[in-house]
PDB file of C-alpha atoms in Angstrom:
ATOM      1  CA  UNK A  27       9.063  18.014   3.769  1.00 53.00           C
ATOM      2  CA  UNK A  28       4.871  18.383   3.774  1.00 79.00           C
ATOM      3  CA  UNK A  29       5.054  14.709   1.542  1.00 94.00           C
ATOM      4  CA  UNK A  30       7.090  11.952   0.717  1.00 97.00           C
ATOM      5  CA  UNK A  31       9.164  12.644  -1.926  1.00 97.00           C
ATOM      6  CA  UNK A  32      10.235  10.038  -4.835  1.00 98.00           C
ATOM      7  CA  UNK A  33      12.296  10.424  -7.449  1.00 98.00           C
ATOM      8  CA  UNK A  34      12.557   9.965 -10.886  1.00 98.00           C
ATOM      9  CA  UNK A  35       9.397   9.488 -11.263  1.00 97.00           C
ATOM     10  CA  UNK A  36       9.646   7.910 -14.818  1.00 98.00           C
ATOM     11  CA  UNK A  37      12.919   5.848 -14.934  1.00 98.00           C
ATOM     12  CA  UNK A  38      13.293   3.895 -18.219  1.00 98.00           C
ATOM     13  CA  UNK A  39      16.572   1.610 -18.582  1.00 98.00           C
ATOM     14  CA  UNK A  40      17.952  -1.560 -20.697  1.00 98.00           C
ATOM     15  CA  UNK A  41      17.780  -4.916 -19.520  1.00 98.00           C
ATOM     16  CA  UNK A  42      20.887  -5.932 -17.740  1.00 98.00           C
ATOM     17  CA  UNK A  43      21.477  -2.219 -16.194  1.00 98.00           C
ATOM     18  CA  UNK A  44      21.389  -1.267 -12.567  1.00 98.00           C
ATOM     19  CA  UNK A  45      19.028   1.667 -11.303  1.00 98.00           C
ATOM     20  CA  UNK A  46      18.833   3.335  -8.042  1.00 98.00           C
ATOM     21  CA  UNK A  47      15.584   5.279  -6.273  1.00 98.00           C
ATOM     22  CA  UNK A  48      15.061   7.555  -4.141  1.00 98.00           C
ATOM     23  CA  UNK A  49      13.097   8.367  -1.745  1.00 98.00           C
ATOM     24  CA  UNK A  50      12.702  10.980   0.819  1.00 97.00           C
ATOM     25  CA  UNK A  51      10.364  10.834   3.687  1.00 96.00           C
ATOM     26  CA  UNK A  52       8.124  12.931   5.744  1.00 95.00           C
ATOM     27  CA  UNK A  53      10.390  14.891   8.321  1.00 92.00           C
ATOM     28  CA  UNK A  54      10.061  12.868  11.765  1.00 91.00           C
ATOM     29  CA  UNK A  55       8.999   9.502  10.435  1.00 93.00           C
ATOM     30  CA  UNK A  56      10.517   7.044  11.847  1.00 92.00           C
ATOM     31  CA  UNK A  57       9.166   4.382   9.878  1.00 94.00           C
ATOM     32  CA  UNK A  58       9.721   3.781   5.590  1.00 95.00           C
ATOM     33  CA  UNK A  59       8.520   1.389   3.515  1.00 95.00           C
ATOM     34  CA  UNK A  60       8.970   0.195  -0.181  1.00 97.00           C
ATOM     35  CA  UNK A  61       6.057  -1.778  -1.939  1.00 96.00           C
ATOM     36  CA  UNK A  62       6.086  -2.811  -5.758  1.00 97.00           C
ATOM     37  CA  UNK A  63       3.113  -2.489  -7.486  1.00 95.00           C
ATOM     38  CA  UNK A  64       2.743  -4.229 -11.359  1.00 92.00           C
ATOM     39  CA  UNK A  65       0.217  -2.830 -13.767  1.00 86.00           C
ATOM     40  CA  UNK A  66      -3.417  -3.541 -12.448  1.00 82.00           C
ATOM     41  CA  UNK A  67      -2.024  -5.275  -9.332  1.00 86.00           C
ATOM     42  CA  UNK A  68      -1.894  -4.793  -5.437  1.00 90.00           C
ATOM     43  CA  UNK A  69       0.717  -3.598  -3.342  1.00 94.00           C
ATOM     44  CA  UNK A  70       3.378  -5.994  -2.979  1.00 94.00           C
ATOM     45  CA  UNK A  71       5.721  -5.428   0.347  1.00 93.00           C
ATOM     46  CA  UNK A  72       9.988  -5.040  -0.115  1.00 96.00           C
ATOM     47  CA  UNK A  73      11.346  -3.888   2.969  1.00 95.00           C
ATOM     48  CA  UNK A  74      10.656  -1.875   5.463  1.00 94.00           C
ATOM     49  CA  UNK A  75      13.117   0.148   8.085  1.00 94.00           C
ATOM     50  CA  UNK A  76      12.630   0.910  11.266  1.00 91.00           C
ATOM     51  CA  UNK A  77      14.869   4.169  13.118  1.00 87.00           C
ATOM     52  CA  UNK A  78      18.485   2.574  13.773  1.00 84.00           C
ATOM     53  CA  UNK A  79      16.904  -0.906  13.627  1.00 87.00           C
ATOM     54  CA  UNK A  80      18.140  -3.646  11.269  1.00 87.00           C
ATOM     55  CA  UNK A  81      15.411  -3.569   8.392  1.00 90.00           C
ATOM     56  CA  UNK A  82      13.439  -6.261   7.690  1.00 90.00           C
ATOM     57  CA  UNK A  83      14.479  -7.751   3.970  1.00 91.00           C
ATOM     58  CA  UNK A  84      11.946 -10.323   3.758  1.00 90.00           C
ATOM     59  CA  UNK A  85       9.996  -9.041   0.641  1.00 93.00           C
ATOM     60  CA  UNK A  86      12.789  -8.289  -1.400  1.00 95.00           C
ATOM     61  CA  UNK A  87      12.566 -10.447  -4.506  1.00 95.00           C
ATOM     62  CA  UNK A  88      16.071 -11.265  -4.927  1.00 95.00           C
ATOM     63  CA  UNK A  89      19.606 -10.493  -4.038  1.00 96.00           C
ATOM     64  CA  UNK A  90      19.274  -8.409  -6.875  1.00 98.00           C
ATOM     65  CA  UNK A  91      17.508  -5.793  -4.921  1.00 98.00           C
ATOM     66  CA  UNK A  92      18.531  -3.907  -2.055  1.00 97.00           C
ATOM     67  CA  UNK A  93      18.088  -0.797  -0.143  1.00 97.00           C
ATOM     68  CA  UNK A  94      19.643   1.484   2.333  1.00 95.00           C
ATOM     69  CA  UNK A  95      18.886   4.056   4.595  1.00 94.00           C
ATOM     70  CA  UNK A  96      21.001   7.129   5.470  1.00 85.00           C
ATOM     71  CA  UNK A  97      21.004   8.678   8.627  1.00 81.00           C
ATOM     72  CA  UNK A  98      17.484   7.562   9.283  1.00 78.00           C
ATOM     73  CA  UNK A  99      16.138   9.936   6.676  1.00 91.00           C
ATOM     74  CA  UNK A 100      16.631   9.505   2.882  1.00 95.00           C
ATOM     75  CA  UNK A 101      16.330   5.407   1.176  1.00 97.00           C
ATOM     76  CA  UNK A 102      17.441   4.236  -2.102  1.00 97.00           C
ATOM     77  CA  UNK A 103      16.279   0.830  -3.771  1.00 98.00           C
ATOM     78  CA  UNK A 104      18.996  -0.460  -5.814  1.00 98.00           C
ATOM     79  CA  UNK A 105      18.066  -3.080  -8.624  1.00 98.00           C
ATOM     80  CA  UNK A 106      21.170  -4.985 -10.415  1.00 98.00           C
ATOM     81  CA  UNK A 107      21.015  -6.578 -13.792  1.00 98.00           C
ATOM     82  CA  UNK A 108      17.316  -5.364 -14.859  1.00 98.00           C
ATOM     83  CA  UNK A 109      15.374  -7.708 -16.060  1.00 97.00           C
ATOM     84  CA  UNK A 110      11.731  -6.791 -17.854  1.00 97.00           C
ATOM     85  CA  UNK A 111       9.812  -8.915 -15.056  1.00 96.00           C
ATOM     86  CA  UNK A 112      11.027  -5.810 -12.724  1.00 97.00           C
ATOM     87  CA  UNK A 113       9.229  -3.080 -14.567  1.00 97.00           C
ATOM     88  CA  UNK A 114       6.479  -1.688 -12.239  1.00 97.00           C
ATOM     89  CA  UNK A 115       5.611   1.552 -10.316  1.00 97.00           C
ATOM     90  CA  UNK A 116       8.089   1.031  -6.768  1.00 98.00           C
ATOM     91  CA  UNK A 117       6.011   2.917  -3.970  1.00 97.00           C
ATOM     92  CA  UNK A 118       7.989   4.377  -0.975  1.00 97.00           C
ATOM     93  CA  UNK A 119       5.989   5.372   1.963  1.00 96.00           C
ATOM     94  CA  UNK A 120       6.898   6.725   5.559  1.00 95.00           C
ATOM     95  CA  UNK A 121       4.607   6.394   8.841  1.00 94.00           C
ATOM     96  CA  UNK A 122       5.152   8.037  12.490  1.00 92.00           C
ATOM     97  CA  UNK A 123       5.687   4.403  13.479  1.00 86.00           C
ATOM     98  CA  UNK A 124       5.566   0.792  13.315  1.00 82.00           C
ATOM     99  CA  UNK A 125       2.354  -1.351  13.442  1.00 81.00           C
ATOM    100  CA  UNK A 126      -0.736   1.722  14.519  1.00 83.00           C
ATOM    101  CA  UNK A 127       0.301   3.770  12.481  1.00 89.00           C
ATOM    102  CA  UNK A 128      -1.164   4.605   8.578  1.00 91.00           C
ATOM    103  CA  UNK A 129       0.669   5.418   5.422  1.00 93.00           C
ATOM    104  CA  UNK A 130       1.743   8.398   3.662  1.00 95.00           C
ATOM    105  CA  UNK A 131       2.876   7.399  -0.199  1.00 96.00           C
ATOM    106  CA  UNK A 132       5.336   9.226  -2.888  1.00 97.00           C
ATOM    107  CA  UNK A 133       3.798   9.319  -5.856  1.00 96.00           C
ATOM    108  CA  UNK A 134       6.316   6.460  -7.291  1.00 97.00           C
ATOM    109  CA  UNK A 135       9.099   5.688  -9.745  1.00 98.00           C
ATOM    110  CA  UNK A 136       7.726   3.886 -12.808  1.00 97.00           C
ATOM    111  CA  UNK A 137      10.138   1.655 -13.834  1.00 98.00           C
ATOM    112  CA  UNK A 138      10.471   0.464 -17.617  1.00 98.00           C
ATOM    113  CA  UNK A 139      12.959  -2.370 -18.689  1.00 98.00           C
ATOM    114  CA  UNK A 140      13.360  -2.653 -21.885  1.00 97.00           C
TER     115      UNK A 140
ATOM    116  CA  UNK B  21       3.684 -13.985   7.812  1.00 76.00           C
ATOM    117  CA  UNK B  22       0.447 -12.347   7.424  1.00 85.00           C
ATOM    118  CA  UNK B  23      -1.839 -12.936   4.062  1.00 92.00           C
ATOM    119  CA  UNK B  24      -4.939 -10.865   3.401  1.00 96.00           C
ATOM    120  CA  UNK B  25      -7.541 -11.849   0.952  1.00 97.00           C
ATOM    121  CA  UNK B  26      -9.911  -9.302  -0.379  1.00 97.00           C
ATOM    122  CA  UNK B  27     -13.629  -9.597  -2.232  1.00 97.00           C
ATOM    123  CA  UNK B  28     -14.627  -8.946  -4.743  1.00 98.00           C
ATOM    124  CA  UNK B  29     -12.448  -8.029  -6.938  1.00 97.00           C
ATOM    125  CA  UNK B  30     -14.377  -5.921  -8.961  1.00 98.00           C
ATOM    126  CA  UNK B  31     -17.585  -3.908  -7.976  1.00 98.00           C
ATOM    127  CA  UNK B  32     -20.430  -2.062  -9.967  1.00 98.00           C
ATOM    128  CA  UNK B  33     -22.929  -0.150  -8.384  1.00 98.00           C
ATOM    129  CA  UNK B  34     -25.403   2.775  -9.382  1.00 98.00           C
ATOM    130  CA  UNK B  35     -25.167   6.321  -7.975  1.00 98.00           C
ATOM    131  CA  UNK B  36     -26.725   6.001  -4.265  1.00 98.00           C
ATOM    132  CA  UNK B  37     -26.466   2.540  -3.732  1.00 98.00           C
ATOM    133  CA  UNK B  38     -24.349   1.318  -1.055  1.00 98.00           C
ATOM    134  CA  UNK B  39     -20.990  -0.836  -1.690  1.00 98.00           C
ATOM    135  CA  UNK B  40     -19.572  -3.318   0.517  1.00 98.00           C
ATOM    136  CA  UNK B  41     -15.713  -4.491   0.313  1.00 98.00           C
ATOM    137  CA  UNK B  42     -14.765  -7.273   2.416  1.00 98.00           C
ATOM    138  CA  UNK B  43     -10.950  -8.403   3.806  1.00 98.00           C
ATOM    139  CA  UNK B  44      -9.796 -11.515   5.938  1.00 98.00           C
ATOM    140  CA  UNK B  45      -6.758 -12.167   7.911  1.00 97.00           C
ATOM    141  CA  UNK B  46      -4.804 -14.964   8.703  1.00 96.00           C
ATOM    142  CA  UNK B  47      -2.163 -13.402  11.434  1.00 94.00           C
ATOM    143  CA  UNK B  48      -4.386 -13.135  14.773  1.00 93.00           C
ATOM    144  CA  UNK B  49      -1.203 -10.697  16.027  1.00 92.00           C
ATOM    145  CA  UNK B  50      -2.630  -7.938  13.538  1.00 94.00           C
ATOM    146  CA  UNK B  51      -4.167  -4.776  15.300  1.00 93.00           C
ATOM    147  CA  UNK B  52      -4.138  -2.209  12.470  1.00 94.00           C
ATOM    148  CA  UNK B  53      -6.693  -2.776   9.416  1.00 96.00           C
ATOM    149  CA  UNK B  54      -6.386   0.952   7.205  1.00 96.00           C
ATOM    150  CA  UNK B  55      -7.917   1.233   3.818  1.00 98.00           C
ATOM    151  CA  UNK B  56      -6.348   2.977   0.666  1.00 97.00           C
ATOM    152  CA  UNK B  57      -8.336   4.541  -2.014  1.00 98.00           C
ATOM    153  CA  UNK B  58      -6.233   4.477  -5.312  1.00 96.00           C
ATOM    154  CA  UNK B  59      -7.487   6.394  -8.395  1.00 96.00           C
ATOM    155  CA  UNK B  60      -5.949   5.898 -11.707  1.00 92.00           C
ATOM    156  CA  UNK B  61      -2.212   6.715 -11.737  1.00 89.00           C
ATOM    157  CA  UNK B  62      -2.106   8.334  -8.220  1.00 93.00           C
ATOM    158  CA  UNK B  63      -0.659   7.362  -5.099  1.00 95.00           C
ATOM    159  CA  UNK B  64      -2.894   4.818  -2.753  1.00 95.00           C
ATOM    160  CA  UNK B  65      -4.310   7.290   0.001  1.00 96.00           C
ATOM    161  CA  UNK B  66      -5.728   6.427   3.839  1.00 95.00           C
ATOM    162  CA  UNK B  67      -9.665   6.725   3.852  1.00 97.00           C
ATOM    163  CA  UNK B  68     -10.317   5.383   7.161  1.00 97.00           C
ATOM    164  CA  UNK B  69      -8.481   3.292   9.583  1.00 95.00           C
ATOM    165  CA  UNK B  70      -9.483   1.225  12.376  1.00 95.00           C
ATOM    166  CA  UNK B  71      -7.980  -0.250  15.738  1.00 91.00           C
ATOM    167  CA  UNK B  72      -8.182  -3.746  17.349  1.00 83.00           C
ATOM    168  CA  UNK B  73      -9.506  -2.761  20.115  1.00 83.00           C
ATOM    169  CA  UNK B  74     -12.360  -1.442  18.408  1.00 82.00           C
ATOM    170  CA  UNK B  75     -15.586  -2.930  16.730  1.00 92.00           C
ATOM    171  CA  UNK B  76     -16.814  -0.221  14.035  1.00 95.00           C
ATOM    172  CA  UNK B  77     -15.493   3.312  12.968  1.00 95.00           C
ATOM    173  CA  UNK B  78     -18.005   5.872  10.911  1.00 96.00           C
ATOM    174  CA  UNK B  79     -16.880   9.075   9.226  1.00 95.00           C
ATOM    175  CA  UNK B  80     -19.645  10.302   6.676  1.00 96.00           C
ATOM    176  CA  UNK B  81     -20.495   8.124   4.297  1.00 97.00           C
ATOM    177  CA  UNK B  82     -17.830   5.229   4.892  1.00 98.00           C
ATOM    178  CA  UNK B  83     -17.678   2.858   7.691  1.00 98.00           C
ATOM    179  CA  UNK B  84     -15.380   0.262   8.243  1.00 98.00           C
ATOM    180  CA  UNK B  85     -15.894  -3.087  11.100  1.00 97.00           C
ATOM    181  CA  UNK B  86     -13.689  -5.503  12.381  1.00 96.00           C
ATOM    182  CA  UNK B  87     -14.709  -8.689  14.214  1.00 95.00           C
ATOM    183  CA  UNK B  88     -11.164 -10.202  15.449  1.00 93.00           C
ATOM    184  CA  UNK B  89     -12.992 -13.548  16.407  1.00 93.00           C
ATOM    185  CA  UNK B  90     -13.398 -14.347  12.504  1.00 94.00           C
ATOM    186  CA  UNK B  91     -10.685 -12.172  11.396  1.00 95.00           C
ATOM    187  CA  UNK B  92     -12.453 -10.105   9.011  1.00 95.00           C
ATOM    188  CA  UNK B  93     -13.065  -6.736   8.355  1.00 97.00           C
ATOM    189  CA  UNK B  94     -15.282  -4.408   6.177  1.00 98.00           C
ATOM    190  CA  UNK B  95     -15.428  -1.389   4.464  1.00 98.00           C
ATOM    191  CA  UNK B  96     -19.456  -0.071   4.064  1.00 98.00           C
ATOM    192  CA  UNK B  97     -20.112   2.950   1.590  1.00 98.00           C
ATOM    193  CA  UNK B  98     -22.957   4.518   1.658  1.00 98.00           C
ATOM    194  CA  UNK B  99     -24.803   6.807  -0.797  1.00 98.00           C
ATOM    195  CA  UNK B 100     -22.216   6.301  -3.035  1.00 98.00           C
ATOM    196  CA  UNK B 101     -20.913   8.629  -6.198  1.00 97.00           C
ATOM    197  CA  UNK B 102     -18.974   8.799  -9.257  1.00 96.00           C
ATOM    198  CA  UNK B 103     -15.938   9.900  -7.542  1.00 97.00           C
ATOM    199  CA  UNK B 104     -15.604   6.576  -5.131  1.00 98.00           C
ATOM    200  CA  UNK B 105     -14.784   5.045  -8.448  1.00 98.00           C
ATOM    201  CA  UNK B 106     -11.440   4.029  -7.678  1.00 98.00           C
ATOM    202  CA  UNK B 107      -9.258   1.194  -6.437  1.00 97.00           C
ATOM    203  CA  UNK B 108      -9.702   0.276  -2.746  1.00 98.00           C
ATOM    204  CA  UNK B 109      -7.672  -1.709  -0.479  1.00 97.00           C
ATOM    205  CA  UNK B 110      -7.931  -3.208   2.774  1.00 97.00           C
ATOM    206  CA  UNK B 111      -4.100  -4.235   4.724  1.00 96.00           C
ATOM    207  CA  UNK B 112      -3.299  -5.475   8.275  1.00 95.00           C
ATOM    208  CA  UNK B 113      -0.821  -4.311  10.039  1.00 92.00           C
ATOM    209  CA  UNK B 114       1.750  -6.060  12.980  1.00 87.00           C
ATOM    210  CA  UNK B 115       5.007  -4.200  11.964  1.00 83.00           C
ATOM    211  CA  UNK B 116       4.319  -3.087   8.376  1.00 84.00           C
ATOM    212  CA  UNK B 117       1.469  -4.009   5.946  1.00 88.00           C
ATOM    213  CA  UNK B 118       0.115  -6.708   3.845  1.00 93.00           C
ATOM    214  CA  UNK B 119      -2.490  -5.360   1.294  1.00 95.00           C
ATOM    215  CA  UNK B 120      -5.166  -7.321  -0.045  1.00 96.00           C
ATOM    216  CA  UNK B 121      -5.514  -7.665  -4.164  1.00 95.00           C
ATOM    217  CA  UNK B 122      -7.481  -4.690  -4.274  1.00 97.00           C
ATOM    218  CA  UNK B 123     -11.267  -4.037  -5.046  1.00 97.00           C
ATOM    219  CA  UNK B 124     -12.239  -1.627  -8.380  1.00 97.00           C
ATOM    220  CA  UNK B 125     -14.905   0.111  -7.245  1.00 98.00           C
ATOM    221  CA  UNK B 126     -17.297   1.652 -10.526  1.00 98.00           C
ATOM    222  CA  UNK B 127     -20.199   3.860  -9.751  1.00 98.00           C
ATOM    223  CA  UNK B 128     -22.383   4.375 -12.814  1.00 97.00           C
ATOM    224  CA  UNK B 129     -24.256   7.665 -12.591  1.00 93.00           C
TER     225      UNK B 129
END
């Protein structure tokens, strides 16, 4: 597609629930990326995937988050048991590459535990 | 893994001045340094982007340098204007990248 492509973009759920999101990258990326950003705060890194490559989990939070990537294309982020500390805007993003190679964001799924 | 640490934090300057944003780097591997303009409730977007191998990059009115010895880059704005009111940030890259904290930028007309 001509962006990357997130969805919902408002996602409100109870505490306790689990919540999946999508994301959809830039046709011929090779590279995606989900950050977590909290209100007023920087960019904090999740994972990252890589073509067929194992992805690199090191950001994730807890084993209460996860992702996966289908066929090299489209990624969900799965959060279990919601707590309120995980409400933020979750920023996918998709690059031609590793390393040299800059960003394109979604617009984000603001995510509201409540 | 990498940490970047970006000044100041907050930044107030008058129509036309210039503004300066600073970053440093702790992982000499690092050879990508981009910076993202954010404005309120949109998507962080690439303004300019530079490579380790080089020293300075200029397109109009922003400038960004690197000096790898030090491990510290900069972004320069020039002539600035109400809309470069925004939030910027500076990352390094190896594989993916670490952002710094960010910098709100606020030009006052």
């Amino acid at each position: 597609g001509a962006g990357v492509s997130q969805s919902p973009s408002n996602k409100v759920t109870e505490k306790g629930k689990d919540v999946e999101l999508r994301c959809d990258p830039i046709s011929g990326h090779t590279a995606l990326y989900w950050y977590r950003q909290s209100l007023g705060q920087g960019l904090e890194f999740l994972i990252y995937f890589q073509g067929n490559s194992a992805p690199d989990k090191s950001g994730l939070p807890s084993d209460r988050f996860s992702a996966e990537r289908t066929g090299g294309s489209v990624s969900t982020l799965t959060i279990q048991r919601t707590q309120q500390e995980d409400s933020a805007v979750y920023l996918c993003a998709s690059s031609l590459g590793l390393g040299l190679y800059g960003y394109t964001f979604g617009s984000g799924t603001r995510l509201t535990v409540v | 893994g990498e940490n970047v640490e970006q000044h100041p934090s907050t930044l107030s300057v008058q129509e036309g001045d210039s503004a300066v944003i600073k970053c440093t780097y702790s992982d000499s591997a690092s050879n990508y340094f981009p910076w993202y303009k954010q404005e309120l409730g949109k998507r962080p977007q690439l303004i300019i982007d530079i490579r380790s191998n080089v020293g300075e990059k200029k397109d109009q009115r922003i400038a960004v340098t690197l000096n790898k010895t030090a491990k510290h880059f900069s972004l320069h704005i020039t002539e600035t204007q109400p809309e470069d009111s925004a939030v910027y940030f500076c990352a390094a890259s190896i594989n993916d990248m670490r952002f710094g904290a960010g910098t709100r930028l606020t030009v006052k007309p």
